Coordinates of C-alpha atoms and ligand atoms in Angstrom, one line a residue:
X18 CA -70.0 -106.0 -72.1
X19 CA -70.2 -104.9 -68.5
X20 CA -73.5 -104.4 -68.1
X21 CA -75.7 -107.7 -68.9
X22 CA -78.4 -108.5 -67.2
X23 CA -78.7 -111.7 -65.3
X24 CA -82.9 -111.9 -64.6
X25 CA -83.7 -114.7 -62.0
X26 CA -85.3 -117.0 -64.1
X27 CA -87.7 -118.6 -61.0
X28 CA -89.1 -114.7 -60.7
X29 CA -92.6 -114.3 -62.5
X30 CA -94.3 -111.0 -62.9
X31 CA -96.6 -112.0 -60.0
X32 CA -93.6 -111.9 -57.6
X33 CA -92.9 -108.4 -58.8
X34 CA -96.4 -107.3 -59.0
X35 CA -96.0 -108.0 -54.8
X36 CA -93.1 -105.4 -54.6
X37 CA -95.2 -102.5 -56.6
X38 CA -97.8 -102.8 -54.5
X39 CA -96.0 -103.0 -51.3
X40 CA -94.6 -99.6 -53.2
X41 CA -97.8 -98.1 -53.9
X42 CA -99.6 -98.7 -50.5
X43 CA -97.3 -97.4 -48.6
X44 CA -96.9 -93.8 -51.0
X45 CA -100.4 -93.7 -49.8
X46 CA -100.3 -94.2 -46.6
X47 CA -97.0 -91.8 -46.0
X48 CA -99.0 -89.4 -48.0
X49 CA -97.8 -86.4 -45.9
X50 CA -94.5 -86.3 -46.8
X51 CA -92.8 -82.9 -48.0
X52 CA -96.0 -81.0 -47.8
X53 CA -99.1 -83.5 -48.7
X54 CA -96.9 -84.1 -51.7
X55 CA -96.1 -87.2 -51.1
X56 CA -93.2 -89.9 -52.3
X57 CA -94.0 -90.2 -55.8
X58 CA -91.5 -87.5 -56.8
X59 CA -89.1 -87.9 -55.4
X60 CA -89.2 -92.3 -56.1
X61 CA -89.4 -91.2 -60.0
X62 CA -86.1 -88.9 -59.6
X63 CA -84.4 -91.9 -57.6
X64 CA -85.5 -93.9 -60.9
X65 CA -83.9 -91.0 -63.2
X66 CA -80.8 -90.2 -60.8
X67 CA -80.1 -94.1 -60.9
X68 CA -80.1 -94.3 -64.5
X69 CA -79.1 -90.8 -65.9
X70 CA -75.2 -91.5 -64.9
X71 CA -75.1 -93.5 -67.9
X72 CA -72.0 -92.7 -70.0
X73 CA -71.7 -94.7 -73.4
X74 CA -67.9 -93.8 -74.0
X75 CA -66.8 -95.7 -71.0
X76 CA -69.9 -98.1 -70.6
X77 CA -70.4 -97.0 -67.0
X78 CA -73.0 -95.7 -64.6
X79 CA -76.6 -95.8 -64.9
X80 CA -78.8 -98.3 -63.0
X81 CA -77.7 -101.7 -63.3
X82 CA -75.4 -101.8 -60.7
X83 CA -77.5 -99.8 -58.2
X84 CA -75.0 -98.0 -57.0
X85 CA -77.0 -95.5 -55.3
X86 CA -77.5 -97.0 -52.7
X87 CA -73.7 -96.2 -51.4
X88 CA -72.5 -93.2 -50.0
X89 CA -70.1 -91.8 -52.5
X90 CA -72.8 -91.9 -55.4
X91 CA -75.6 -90.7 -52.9
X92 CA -73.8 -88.1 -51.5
X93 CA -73.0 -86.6 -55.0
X94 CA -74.3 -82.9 -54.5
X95 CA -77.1 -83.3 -57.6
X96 CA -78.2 -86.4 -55.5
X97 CA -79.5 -83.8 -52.3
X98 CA -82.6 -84.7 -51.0
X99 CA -82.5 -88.7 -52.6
X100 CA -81.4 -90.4 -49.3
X101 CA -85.6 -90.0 -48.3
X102 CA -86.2 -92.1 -51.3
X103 CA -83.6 -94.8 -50.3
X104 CA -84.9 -94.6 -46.8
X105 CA -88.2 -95.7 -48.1
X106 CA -86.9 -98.5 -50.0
X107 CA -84.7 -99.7 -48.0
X108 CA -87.5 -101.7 -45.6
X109 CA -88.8 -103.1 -48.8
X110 CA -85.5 -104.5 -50.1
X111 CA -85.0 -106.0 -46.6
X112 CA -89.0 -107.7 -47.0
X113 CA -87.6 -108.4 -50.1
X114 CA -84.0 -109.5 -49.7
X115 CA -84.1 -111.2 -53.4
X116 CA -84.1 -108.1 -55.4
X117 CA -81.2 -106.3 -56.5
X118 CA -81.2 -102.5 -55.7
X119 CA -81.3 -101.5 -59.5
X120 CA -83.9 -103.3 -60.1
X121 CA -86.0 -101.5 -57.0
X122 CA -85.0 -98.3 -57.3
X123 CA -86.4 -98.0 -61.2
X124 CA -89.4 -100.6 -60.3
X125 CA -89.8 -97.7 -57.8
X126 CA -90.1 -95.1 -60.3
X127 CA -92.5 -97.4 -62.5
X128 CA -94.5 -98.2 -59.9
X129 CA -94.7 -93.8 -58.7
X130 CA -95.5 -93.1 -62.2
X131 CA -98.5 -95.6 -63.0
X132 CA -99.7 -94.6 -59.1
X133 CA -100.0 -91.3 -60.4
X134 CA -102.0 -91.9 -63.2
X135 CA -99.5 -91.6 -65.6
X136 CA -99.1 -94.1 -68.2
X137 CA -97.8 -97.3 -68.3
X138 CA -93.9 -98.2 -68.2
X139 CA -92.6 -101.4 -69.7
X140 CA -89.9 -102.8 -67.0
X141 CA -87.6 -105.2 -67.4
X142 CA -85.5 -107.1 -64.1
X143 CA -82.1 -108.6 -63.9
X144 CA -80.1 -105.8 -62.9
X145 CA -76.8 -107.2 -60.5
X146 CA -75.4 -105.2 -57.2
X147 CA -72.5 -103.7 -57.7
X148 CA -69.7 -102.5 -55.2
X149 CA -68.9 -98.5 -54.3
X150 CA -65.9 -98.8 -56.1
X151 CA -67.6 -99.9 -59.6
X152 CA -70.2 -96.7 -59.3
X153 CA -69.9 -93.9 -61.6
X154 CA -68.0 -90.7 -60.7
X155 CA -69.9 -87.8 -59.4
X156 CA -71.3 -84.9 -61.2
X157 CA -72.8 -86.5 -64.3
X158 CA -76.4 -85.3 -63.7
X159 CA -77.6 -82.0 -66.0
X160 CA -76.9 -78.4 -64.6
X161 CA -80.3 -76.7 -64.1
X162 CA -78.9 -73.3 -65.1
X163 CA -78.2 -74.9 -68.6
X164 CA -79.5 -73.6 -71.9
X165 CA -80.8 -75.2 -74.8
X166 CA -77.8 -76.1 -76.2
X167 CA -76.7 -77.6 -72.9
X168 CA -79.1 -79.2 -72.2
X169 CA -79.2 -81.4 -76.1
X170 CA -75.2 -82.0 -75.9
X171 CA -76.1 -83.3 -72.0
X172 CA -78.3 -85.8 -73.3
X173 CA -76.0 -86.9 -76.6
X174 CA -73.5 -88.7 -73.8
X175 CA -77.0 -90.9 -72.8
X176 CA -76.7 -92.3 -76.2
X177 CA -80.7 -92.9 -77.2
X178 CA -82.1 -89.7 -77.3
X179 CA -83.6 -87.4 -79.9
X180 CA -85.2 -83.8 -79.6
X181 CA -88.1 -85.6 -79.2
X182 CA -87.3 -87.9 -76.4
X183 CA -85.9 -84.8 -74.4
X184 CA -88.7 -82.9 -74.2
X185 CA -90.8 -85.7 -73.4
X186 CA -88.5 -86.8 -70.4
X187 CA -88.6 -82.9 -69.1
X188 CA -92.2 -83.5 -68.9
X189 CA -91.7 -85.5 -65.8
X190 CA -91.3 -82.1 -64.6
X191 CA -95.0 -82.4 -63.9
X192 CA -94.3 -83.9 -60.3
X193 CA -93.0 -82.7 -57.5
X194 CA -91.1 -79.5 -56.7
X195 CA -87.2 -77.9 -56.5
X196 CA -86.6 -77.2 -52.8
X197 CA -84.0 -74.6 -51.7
X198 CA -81.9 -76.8 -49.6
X199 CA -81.3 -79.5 -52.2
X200 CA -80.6 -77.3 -55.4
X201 CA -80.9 -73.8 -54.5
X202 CA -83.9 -73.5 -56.4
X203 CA -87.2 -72.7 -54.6
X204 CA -91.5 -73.7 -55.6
X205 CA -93.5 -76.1 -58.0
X206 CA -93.6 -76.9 -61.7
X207 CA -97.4 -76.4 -61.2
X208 CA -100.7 -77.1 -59.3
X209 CA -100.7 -81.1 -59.1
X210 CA -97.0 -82.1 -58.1
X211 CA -98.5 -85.8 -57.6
X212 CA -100.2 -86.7 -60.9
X213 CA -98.9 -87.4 -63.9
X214 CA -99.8 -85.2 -66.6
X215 CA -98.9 -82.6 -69.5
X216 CA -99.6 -79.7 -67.0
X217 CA -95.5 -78.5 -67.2
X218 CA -95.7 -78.1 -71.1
X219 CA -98.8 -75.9 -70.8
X220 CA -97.7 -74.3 -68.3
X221 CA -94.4 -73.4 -70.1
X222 CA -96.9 -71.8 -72.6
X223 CA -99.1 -70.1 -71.1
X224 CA -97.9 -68.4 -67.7
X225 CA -96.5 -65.1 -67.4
X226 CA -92.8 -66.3 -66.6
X227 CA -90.5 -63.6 -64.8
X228 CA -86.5 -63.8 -64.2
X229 CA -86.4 -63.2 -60.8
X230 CA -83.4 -64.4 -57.9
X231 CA -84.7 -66.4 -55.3
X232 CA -83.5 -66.7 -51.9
X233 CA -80.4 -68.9 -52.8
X234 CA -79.0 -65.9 -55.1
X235 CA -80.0 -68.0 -58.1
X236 CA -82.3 -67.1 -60.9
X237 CA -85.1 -68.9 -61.7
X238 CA -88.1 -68.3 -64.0
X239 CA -91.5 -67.4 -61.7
X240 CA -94.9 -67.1 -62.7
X241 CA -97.5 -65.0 -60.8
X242 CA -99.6 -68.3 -59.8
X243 CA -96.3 -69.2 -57.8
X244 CA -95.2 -71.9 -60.4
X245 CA -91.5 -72.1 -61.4
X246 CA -89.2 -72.9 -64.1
X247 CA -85.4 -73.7 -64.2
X248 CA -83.7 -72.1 -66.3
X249 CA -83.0 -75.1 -68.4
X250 CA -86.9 -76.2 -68.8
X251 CA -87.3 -73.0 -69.7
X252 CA -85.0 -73.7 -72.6
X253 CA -87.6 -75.6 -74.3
X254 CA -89.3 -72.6 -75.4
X255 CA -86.1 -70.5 -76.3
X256 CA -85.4 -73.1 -78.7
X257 CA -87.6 -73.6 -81.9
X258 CA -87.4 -77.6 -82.4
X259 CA -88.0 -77.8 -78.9
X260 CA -90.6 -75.1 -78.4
X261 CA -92.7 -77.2 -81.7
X262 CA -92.6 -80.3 -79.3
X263 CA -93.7 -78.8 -76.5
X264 CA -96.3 -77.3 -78.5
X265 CA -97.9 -80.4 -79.6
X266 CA -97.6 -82.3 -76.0
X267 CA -99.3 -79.1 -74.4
X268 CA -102.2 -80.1 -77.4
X269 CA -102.0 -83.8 -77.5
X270 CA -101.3 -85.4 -73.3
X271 CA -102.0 -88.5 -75.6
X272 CA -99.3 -88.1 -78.2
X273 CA -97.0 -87.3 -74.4
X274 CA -98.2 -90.0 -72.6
X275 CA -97.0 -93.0 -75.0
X276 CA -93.7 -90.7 -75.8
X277 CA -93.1 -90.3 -71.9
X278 CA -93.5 -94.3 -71.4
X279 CA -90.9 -95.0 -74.7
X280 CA -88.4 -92.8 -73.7
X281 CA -88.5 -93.8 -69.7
X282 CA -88.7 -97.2 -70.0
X283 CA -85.7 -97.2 -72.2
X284 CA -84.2 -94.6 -69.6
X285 CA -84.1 -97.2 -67.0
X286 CA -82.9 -99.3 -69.2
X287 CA -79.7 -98.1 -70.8
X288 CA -76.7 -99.3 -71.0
X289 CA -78.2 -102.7 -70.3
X290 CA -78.0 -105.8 -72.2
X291 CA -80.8 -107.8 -71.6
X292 CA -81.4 -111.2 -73.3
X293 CA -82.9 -111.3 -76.5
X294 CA -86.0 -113.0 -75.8
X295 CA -86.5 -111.2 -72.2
X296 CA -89.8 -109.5 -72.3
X297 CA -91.1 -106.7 -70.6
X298 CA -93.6 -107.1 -66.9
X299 CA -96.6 -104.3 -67.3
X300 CA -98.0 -104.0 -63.6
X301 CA -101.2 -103.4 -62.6
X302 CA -102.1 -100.4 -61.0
X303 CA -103.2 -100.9 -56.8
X304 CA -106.9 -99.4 -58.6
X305 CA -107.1 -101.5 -61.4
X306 CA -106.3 -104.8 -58.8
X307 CA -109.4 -103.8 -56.7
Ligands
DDH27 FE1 -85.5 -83.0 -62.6 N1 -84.9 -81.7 -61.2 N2 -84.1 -82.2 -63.9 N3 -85.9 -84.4 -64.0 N4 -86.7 -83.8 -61.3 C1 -85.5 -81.5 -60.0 C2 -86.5 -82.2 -59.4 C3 -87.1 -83.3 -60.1 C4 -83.3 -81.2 -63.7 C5 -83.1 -80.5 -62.5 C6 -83.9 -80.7 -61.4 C7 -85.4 -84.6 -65.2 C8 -84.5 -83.7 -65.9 C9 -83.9 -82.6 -65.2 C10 -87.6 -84.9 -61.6 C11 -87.5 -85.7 -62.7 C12 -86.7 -85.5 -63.8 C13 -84.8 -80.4 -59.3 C14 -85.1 -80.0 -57.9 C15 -83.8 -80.0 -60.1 C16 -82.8 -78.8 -59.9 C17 -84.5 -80.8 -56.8 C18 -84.8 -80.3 -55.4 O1 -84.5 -79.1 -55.2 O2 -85.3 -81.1 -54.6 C19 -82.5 -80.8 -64.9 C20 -81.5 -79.6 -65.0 C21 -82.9 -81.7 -65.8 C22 -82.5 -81.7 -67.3 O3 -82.9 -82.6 -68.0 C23 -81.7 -80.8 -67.8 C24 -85.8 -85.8 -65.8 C25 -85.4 -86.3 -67.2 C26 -86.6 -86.4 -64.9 C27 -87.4 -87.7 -65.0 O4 -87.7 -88.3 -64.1 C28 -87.6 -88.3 -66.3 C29 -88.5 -85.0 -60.5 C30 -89.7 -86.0 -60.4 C31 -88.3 -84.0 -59.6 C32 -89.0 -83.7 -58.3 C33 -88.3 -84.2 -57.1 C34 -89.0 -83.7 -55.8 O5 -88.4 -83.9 -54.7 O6 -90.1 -83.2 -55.8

């Protein structure tokens, strides 16, 4: 298997502990960032981009290489707007010389999530560098103009998801916003684009969502309280199975919560072969430390 992890064994939680906070201080103190925003998106997405090039046919992509920290996986056009999350990490790795880039770039998105009050995400290290060469071909991230049918068969080639699991990653959907430049798509998921939360999935439900083209020439769902929705989380509610889950994560941000850590954590994880008796760090939050 190509993809084993090699953890190094005179690391303890504590030493990682160090890099999420390092992590966490400084998304507060560069809280201006695209708008009062803020990093946290955009480290979550670096997290998601990392790992989502998982293919289980051939065994490559996803994170444990971290590969996307060279250009040719970087510069994949789905990957616009990610070189702001590497040029955050990338002083932290150099304070940090002794963790590999996989394993920064999804402590990264750990570390964004828990910082935005979201719940916690069992995280496991060992992940190796890999070269340019051994990083997965471009183009393997989702189409946002997909439907529901799309958007399931997309996530069969990940290998560990179920209706269930989709939804619940969607609802990271929560943070941040599309910006025009990157995707061609244009506004915010909703009011608080830095806290974790099951605001997408009500929203989904309950706003008055037009098909309107924006700027770009694409179409995109718009409500009148200026939130958005791609076509393709939009999906969620054309579809029955899907529209059920949303339903009861709109109800329940309890039921979402423990779904959204499951499903991430194994995320960042796939493709991975970790030893059998490895278990998982659960960091402490910069609040709960004070
Ligand atoms: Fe996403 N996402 N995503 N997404 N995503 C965008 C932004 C963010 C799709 C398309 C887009 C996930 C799934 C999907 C985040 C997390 C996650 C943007 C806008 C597009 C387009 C980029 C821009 O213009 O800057 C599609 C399609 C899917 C799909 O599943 C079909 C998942 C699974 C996650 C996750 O993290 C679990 C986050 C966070 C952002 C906000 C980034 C930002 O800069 O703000």
């Amino acid at each position: 298997h190509p993809n084993v992890a090699n953890p190094d064994k005179t690391k303890t939680i504590e030493d990682y502990q160090k890099i999420y906070n390092v992590i966490a201080k400084k998304i507060q103190d560069e809280d201006e960032h695209d708008g009062y925003i803020g990093y946290i998106p955009i480290l979550v997405r670096i997290a998601w981009h990392s790992s989502g090039t998982y293919d289980k046919e051939s065994g490559t992509g996803g994170s444990h290489g971290g590969t996307m920290r060279h250009a040719k996986e970087l510069n994949d056009p789905s990957n616009a707007g990610l070189h702001t999350a590497k040029a955050f990490l990338d002083p932290i790795q150099t304070q940090f010389p002794w963790i590999s880039h996989g394993d920064l770039y999804t402590l990264a998105g750990v570390a964004a999530i828990q910082e935005a009050q979201g719940p916690k995400i069992p995280w496991r290290n060992g992940r190796v560098n890999k070269d340019e060469d051994e990083g997965p071909e471009n183009g393997r991230l989702p189409d946002a103009n997909g439907d529901a049918t799309y958007v399931r068969s997309y996530y069969g080639r990940l290998n560990f998801l179920n209706d269930r699991d989709i939804v619940a990653l969607m609802g990271c959907h929560c943070l941040g916003r599309t910006h025009l430049a990157n995707s061609g798509f244009d506004g915010p998921w909703g009011a608080a684009s830095n806290v974790f939360s099951n605001e997408f999935f009500v929203n989904l439900l309950t706003e008055n969502w037009k098909w309107e083209k924006n700027a770009a020439g694409n179409y995109q769902w718009n409500s009148p309280k200026g939130y958005m929705m791609l076509p393709a989380d939009h999906s969620l509610i054309e579809d029955g199975t899907f529209k059920k889950i949303v339903e009861e994560y709109a109800a329940n941000q309890d039921v979402f919560f423990k779904d959204f850590s499951n499903v991430f954590a194994r995320l960042l994880e796939n493709g991975i072969t970790f030893p059998k008796d490895q278990k998982p760090f659960i960091f402490k939050t910069l609040d709960e430390q004070e």
